[in-house]
Short mmCIF file of C-alpha atoms in Angstrom, two decimals:
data_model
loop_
_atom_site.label_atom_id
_atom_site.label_comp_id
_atom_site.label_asym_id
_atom_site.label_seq_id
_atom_site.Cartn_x
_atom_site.Cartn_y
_atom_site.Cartn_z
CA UNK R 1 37.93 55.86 -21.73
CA UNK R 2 37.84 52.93 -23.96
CA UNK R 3 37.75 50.99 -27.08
CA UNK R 4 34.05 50.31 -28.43
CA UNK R 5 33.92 48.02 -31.71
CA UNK R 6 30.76 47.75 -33.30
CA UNK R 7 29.51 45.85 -36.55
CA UNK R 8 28.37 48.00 -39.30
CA UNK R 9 28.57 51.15 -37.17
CA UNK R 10 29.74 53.73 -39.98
CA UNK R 11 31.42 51.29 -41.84
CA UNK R 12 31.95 50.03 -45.09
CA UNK R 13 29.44 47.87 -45.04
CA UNK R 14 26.73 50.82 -44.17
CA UNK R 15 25.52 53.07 -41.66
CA UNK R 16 23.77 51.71 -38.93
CA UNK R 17 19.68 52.74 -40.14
CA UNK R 18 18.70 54.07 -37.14
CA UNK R 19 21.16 57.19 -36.89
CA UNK R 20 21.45 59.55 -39.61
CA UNK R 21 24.88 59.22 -41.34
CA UNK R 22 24.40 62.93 -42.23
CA UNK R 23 24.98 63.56 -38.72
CA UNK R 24 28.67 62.09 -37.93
CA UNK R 25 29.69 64.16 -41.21
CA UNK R 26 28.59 67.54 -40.25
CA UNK R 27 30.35 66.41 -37.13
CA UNK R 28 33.43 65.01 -38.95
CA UNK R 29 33.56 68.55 -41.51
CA UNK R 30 33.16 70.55 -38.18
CA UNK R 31 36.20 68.83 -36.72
CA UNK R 32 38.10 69.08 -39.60
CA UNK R 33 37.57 72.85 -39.98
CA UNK R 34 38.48 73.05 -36.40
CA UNK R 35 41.78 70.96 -37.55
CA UNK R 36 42.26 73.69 -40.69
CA UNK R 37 42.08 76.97 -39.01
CA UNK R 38 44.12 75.61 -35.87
CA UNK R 39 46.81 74.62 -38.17
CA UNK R 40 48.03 77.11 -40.78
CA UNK R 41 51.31 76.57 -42.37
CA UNK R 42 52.53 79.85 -40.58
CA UNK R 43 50.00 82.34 -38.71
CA UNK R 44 51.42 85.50 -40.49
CA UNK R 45 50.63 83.78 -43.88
CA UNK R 46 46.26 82.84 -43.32
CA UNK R 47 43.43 84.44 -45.51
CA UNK R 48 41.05 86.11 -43.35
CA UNK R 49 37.90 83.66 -43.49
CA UNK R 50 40.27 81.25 -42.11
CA UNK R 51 40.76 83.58 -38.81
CA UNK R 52 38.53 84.68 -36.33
CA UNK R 53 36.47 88.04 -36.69
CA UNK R 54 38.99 90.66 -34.23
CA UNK R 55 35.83 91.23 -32.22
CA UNK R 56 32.41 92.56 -33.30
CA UNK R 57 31.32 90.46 -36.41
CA UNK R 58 32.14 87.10 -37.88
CA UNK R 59 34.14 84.84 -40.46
CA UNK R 60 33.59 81.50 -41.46
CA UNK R 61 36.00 80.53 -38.71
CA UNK R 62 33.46 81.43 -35.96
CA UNK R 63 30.70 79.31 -36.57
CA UNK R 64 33.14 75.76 -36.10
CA UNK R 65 32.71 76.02 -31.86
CA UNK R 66 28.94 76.45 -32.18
CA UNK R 67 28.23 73.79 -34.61
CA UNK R 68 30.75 71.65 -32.56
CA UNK R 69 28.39 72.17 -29.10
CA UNK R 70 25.19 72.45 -31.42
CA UNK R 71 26.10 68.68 -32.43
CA UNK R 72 26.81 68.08 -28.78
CA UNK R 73 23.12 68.72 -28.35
CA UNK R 74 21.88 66.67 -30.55
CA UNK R 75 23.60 63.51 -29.71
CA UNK R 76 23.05 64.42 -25.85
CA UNK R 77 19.65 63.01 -27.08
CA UNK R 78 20.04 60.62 -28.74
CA UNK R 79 22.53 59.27 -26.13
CA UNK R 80 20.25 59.46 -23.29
CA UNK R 81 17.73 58.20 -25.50
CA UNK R 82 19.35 55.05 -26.49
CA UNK R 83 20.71 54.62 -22.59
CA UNK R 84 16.80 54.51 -21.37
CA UNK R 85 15.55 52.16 -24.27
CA UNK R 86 18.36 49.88 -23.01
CA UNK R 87 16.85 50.06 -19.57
CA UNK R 88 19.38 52.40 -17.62
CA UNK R 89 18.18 53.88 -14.67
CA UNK R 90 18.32 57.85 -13.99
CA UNK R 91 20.72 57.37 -11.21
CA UNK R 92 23.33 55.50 -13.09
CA UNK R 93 22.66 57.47 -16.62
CA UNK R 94 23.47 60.22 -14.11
CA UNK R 95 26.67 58.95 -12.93
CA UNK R 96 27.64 58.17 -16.67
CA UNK R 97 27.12 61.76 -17.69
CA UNK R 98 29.26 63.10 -14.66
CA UNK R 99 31.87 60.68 -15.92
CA UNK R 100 32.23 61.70 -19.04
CA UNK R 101 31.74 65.53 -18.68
CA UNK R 102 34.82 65.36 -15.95
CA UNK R 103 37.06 63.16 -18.37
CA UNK R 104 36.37 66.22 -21.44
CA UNK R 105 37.33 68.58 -18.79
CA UNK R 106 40.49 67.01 -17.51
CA UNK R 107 41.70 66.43 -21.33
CA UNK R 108 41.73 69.95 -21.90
CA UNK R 109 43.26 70.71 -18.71
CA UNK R 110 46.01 68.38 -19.52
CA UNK R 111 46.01 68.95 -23.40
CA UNK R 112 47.06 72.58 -21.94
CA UNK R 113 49.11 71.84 -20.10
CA UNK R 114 51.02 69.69 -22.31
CA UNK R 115 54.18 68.55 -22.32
CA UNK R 116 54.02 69.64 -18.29
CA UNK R 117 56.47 71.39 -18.56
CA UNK R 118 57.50 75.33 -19.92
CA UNK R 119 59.75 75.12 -22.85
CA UNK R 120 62.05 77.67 -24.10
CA UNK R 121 63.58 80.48 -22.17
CA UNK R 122 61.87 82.04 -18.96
CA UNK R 123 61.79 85.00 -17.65
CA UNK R 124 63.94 85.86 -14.61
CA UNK R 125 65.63 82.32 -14.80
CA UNK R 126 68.83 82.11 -16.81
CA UNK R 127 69.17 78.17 -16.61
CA UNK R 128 66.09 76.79 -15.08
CA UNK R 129 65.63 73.33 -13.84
CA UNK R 130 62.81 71.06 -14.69
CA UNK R 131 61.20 71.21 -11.77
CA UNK R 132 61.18 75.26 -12.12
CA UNK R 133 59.84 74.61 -15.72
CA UNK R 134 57.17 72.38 -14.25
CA UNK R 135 56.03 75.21 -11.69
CA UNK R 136 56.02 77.67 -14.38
CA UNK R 137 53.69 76.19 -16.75
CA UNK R 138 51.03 75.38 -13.49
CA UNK R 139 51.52 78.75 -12.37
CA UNK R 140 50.41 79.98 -15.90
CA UNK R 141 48.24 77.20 -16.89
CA UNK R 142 45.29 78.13 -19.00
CA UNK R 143 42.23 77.17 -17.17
CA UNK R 144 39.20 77.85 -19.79
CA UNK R 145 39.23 76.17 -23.12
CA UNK R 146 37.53 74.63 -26.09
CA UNK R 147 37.41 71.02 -24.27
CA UNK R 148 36.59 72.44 -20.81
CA UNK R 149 33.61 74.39 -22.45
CA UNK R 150 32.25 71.30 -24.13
CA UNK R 151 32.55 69.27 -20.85
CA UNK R 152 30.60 71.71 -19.00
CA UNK R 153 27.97 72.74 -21.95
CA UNK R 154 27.34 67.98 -22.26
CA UNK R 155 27.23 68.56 -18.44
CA UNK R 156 24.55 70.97 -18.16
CA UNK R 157 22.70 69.78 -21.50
CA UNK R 158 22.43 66.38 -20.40
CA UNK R 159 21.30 67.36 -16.54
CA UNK R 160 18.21 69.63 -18.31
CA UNK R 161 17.62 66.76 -20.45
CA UNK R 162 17.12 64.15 -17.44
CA UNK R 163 15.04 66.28 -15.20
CA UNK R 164 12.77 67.47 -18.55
CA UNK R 165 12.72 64.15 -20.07
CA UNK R 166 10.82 63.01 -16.54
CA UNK R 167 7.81 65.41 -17.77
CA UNK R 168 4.98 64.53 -20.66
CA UNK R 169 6.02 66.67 -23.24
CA UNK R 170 3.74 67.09 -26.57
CA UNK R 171 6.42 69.47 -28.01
CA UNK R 172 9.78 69.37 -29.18
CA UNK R 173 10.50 72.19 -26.35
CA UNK R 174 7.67 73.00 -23.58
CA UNK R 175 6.75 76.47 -22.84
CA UNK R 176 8.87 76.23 -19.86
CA UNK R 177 12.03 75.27 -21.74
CA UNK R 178 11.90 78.28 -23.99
CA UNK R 179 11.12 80.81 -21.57
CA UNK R 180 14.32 79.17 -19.79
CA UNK R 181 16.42 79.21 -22.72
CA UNK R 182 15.09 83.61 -23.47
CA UNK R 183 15.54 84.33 -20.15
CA UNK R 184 19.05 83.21 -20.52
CA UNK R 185 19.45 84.97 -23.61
CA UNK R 186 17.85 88.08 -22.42
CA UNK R 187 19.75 88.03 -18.85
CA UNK R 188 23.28 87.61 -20.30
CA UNK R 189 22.42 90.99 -22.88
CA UNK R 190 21.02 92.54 -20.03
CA UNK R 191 23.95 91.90 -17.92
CA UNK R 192 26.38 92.62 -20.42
CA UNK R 193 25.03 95.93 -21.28
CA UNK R 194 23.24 97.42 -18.47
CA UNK R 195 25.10 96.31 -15.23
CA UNK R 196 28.41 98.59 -13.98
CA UNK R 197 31.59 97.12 -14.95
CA UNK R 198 33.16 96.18 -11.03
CA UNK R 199 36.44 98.43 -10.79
CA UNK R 200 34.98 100.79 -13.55
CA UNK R 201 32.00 102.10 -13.05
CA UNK R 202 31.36 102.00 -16.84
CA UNK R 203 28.03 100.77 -17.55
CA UNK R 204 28.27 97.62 -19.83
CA UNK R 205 26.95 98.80 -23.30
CA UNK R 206 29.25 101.95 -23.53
CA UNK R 207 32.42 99.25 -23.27
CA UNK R 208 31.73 96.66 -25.22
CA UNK R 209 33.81 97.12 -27.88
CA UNK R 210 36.77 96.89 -25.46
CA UNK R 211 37.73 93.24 -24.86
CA UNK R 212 39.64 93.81 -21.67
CA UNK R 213 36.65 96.36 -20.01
CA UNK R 214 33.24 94.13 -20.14
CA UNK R 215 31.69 92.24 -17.48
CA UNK R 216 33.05 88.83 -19.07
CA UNK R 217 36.54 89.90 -19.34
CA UNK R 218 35.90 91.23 -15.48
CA UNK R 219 34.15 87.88 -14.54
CA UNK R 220 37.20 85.90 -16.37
CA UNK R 221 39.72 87.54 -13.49
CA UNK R 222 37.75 87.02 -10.99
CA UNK R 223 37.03 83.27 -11.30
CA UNK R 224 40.88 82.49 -12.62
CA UNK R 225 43.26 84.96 -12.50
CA UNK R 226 44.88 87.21 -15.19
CA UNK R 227 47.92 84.27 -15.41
CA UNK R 228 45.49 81.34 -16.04
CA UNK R 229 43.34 82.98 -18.61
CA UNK R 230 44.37 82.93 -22.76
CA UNK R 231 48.30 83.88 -23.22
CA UNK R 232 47.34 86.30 -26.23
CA UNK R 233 45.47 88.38 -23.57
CA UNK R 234 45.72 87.92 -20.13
CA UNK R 235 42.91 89.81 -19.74
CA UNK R 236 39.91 87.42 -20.93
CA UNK R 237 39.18 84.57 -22.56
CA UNK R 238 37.12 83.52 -25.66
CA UNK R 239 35.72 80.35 -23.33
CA UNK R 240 35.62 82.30 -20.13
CA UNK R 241 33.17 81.74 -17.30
CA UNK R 242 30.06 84.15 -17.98
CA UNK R 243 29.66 83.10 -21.95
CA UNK R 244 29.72 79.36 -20.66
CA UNK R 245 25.96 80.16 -19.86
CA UNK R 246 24.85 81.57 -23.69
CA UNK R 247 27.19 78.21 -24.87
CA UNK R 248 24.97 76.36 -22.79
CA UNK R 249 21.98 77.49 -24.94
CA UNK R 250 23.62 76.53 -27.95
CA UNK R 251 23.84 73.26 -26.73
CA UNK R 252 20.39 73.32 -26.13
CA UNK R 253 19.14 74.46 -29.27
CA UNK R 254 21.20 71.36 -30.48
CA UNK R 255 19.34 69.53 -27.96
CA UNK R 256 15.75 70.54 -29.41
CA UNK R 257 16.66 69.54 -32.78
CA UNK R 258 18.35 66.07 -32.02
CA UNK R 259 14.55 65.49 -29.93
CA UNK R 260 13.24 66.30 -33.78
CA UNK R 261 15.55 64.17 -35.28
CA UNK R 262 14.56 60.91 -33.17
CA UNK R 263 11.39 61.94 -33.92
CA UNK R 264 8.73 59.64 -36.06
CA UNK R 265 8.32 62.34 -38.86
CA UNK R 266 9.68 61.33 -42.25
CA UNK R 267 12.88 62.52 -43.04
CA UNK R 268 12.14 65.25 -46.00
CA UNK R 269 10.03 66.66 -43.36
CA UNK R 270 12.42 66.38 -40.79
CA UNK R 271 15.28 68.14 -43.50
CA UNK R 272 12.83 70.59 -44.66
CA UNK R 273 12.04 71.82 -40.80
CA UNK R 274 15.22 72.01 -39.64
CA UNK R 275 16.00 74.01 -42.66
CA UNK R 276 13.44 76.87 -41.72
CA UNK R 277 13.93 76.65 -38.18
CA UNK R 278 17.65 77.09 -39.16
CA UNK R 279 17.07 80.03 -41.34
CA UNK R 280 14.45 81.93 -38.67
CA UNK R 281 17.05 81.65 -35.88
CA UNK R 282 19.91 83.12 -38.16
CA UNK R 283 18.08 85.73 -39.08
CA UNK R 284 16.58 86.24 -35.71
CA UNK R 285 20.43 86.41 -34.49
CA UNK R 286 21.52 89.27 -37.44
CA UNK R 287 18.14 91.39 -36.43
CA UNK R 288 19.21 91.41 -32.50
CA UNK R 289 22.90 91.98 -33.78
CA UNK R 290 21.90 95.18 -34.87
CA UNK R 291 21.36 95.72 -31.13
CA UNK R 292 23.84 93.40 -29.52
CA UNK R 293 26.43 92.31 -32.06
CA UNK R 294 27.15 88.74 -32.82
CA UNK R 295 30.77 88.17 -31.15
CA UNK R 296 32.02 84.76 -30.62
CA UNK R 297 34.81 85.81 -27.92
CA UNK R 298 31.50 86.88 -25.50
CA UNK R 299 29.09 84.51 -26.80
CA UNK R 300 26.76 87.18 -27.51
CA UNK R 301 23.03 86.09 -27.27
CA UNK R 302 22.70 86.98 -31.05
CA UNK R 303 25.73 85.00 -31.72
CA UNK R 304 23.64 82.31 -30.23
CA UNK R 305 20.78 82.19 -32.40
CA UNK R 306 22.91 83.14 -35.35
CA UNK R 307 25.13 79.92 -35.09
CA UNK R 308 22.56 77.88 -33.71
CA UNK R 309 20.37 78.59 -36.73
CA UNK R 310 23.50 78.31 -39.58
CA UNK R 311 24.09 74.86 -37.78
CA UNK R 312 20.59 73.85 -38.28
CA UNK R 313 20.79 74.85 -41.63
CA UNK R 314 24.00 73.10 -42.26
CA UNK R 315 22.94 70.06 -41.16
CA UNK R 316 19.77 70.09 -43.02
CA UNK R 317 21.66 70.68 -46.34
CA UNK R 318 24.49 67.31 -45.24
CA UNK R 319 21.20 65.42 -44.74
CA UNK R 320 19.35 66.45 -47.61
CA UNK R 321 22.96 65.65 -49.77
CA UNK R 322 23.74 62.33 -47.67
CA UNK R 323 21.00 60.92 -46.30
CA UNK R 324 18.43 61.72 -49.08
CA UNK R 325 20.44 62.16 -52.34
CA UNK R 326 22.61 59.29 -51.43
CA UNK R 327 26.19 61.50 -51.35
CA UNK R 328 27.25 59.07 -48.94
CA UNK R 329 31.13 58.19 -50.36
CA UNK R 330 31.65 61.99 -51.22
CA UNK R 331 30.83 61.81 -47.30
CA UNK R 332 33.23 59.30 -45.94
CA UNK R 333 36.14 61.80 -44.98
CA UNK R 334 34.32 63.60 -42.69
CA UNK R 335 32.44 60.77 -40.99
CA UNK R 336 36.07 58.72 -40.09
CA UNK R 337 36.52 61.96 -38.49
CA UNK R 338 33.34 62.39 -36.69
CA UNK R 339 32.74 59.19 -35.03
CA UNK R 340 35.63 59.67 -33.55
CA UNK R 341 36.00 63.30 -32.71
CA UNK R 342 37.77 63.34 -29.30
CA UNK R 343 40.62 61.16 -30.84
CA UNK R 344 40.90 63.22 -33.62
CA UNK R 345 41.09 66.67 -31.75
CA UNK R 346 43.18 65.69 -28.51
CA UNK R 347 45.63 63.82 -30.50
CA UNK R 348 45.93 67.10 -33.17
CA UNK R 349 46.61 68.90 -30.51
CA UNK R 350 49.42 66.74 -29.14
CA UNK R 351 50.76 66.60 -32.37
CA UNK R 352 51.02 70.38 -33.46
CA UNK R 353 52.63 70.89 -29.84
CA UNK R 354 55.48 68.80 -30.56
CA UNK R 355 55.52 69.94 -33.96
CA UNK R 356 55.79 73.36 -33.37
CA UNK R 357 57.45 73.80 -30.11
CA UNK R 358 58.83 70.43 -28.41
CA UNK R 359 61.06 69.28 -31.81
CA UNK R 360 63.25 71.44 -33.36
CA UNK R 361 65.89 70.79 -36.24
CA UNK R 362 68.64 72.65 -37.66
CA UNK R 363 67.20 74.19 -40.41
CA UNK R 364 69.75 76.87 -42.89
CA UNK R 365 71.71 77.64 -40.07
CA UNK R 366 68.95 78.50 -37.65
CA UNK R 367 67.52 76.02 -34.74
CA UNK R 368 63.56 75.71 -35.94
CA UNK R 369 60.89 73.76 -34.77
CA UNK R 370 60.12 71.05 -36.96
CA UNK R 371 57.19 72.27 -38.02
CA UNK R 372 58.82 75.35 -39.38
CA UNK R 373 61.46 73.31 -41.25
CA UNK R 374 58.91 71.23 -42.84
CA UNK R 375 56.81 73.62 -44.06
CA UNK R 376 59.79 76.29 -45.48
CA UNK R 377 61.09 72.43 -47.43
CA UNK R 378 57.76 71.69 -48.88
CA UNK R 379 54.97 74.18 -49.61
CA UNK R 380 56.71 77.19 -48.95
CA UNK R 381 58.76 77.73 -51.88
CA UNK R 382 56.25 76.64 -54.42
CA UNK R 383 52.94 79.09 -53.17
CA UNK R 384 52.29 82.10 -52.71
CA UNK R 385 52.42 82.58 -48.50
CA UNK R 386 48.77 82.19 -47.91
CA UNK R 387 48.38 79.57 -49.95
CA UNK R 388 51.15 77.70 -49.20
CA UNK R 389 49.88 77.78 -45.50
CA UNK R 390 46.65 76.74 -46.61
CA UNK R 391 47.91 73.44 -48.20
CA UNK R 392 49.82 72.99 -44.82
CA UNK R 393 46.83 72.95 -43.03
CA UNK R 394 44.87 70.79 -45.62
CA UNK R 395 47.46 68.35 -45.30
CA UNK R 396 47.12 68.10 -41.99
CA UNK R 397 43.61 67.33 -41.77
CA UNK R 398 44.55 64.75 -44.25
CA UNK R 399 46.90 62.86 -42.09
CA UNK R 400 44.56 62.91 -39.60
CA UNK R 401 41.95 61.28 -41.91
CA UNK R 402 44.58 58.73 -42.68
CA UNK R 403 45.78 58.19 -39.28
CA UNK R 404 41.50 57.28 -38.10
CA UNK R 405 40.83 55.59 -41.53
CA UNK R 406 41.64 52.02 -40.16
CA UNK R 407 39.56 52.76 -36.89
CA UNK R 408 36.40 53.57 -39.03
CA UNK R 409 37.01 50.53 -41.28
CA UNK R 410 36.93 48.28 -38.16
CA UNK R 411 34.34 49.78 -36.75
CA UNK R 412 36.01 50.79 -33.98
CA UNK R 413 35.28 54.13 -31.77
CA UNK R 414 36.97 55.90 -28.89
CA UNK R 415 34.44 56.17 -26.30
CA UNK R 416 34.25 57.91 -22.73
#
């Protein structure tokens, strides 16, 4: 990891011309929803757009992890892009990407895994020693996650890039890399729905609507073990193994449309075409939902092109705002935040944890965490409960928009 500074990169003085500023604030408003929904003042106190759909269906709150790896794509691009006009070699772009993919990885290994060691009471151990606390939190250490799935989605993205890239190519995608990308999308329904459920016999379709009884909860065991998979269930997990593959598509999508991006088309074209490619894909995704139902927890192939196409869309309407209309203070939150997304994420994380479970206070008479005592002293008792949690969690994002303000101003970004 280091410390990149560069003149007139996103700063006050202006966007550097040849990347779209539009583009580090969808990023930016993507990691600061991310921020929002991960941080509610209390979780029995959050209005339901602001939580994830149970199973079958969506919220608002689904569509941030998409747009996330859907941006992923795009600057996959335009990164391997830029490393070939400087004169970089496949073999050592190569070794770059493996870098960097590993590094996302082993963050979210070790952001889960933070502070090392279990807190609280244990099970079984009446005064544990921290060496026992250690072991416990490896012997339950979530293995799949939101950092780990991005690692492995840039990983895979950037590989199909350099192998394609090698190819003439008079299209945005070849005939090839569609039919890749629907096989995908066809094989993971097909596997989800028609194959036998190992240990149940249950062909796929007639579970699906049981989270612990499909072939990616089944597949989620397998490769890690009940213990290592997401505390709430034990069972599965929302970035498991098998839905890395239909991920991998969305970060391909995003790939396609950062190739259209770079491209030499003006950019109301380029806004008004990612627009309509945006809205055919979502409603491609809500006509195969009728069939396979959009579900971010299996990465359903209609989730896919739902999200994938709401992204597009998205980020046609920031660029049409930004980048055309000239919105571009209005814009300035979200870009300190998405030129430097890793910082902002990792370190939010590292924050809530000691927030919520490494500090705690006295607090009227009870030992809190001081995230608990913070929130009952300040919002608490002047909103209603939802509310009140929801100006929590806006406040947060704001800190963390104050915290990476004097980064942007010097031009200065966290790079792997």
């Amino acid at each position: 990891m280091k410390f990149e500074e560069r003149v007139g990169a996103e700063s006050p003085e202006g966007a550097r011309p040849a990347r779209l500023l539009s583009l580090d604030a969808f990023r930016g408003a993507t990691v600061a929803a991310m921020l929002l929904v991960n941080n509610p003042g209390s979780w029995s106190a959050v209005y339901a757009p602001l939580r994830h759909a149970d199973w079958h269906g969506w919220t608002p709150t689904d569509l941030i992890f998409p747009f996330f790896l859907f941006v992923v794509g795009i600057t996959t691009h335009l990164s391997l892009r830029g490393e070939r006009t400087r004169g970089a070699g496949d073999g050592a772009i190569a070794a770059k990407v493996v870098k960097r993919g590993s590094i996302i990885v082993l963050l979210g290994l070790a952001l889960h895994a933070f502070p090392f060691f279990e807190a609280g009471t244990i099970a079984g151990i009446a005064d544990p020693t921290l060496l026992e606390r250690i072991a416990v939190r490896g012997e339950t250490l979530r293995i799949p996650g939101v950092l780990q799935r991005i690692g492995i989605v840039y990983l895979l993205v950037a590989f199909w890039e350099l192998v394609v890239s090698r190819r003439p190519r008079t299209a945005l995608a070849s005939r090839g890399e569609l039919a890749a990308v629907a096989a995908i999308l066809l094989g993971y329904w097909a596997a989800l729905t028609l194959i036998p459920v190992p240990g149940t016999g249950a062909r796929g379709a007639d579970v699906l609507d049981q989270p612990s009884a499909t072939l990616a909860a089944w597949s989620d065991r397998a490769a890690f073990g009940s213990a290592h998979l997401y505390r709430a269930s034990r069972e599965w997990d929302p970035e498991g193994a098998l839905s890395t593959l239909p991920a991998t598509v969305t970060g391909l999508l995003g790939l396609f449309a950062g190739r259209w991006i770079a491209g030499a088309v003006g950019l109301r074209k380029k806004v008004a075409q990612l627009a309509a490619s945006g809205i055919a894909l979502a409603l491609a995704g809500i006509a195969w939902g009728a069939f396979f139902p959009i579900n971010k927890n299996l990465w359903t192939s209609s989730y896919v092109l739902f999200t994938a196409g709401m992204a597009a869309a998205g980020l046609a309407a920031f660029a049409w705002l930004i980048d055309l209309k000239g919105w571009r203070g209005a814009a300035q939150p979200w870009v300190v935040l998405g030129v430097n997304p890793l910082v902002a994420f990792v370190g939010s994380g590292v924050m809530a944890r000691i927030l919520s479970s490494l500090v705690r206070v006295e607090w009227q008479g009870r030992r809190v965490p001081l995230q608990k005592a913070l929130f009952e002293s300040t919002f608490s008792p002047l909103l209603a409960p939802e509310a009140a949690s929801l100006a929590w969690a806006i406040a947060f994002v704001g800190v963390w928009i104050a915290l990476l303000w004097p980064l942007w101003r010097r031009g200065i970004f966290v790079k792997i």
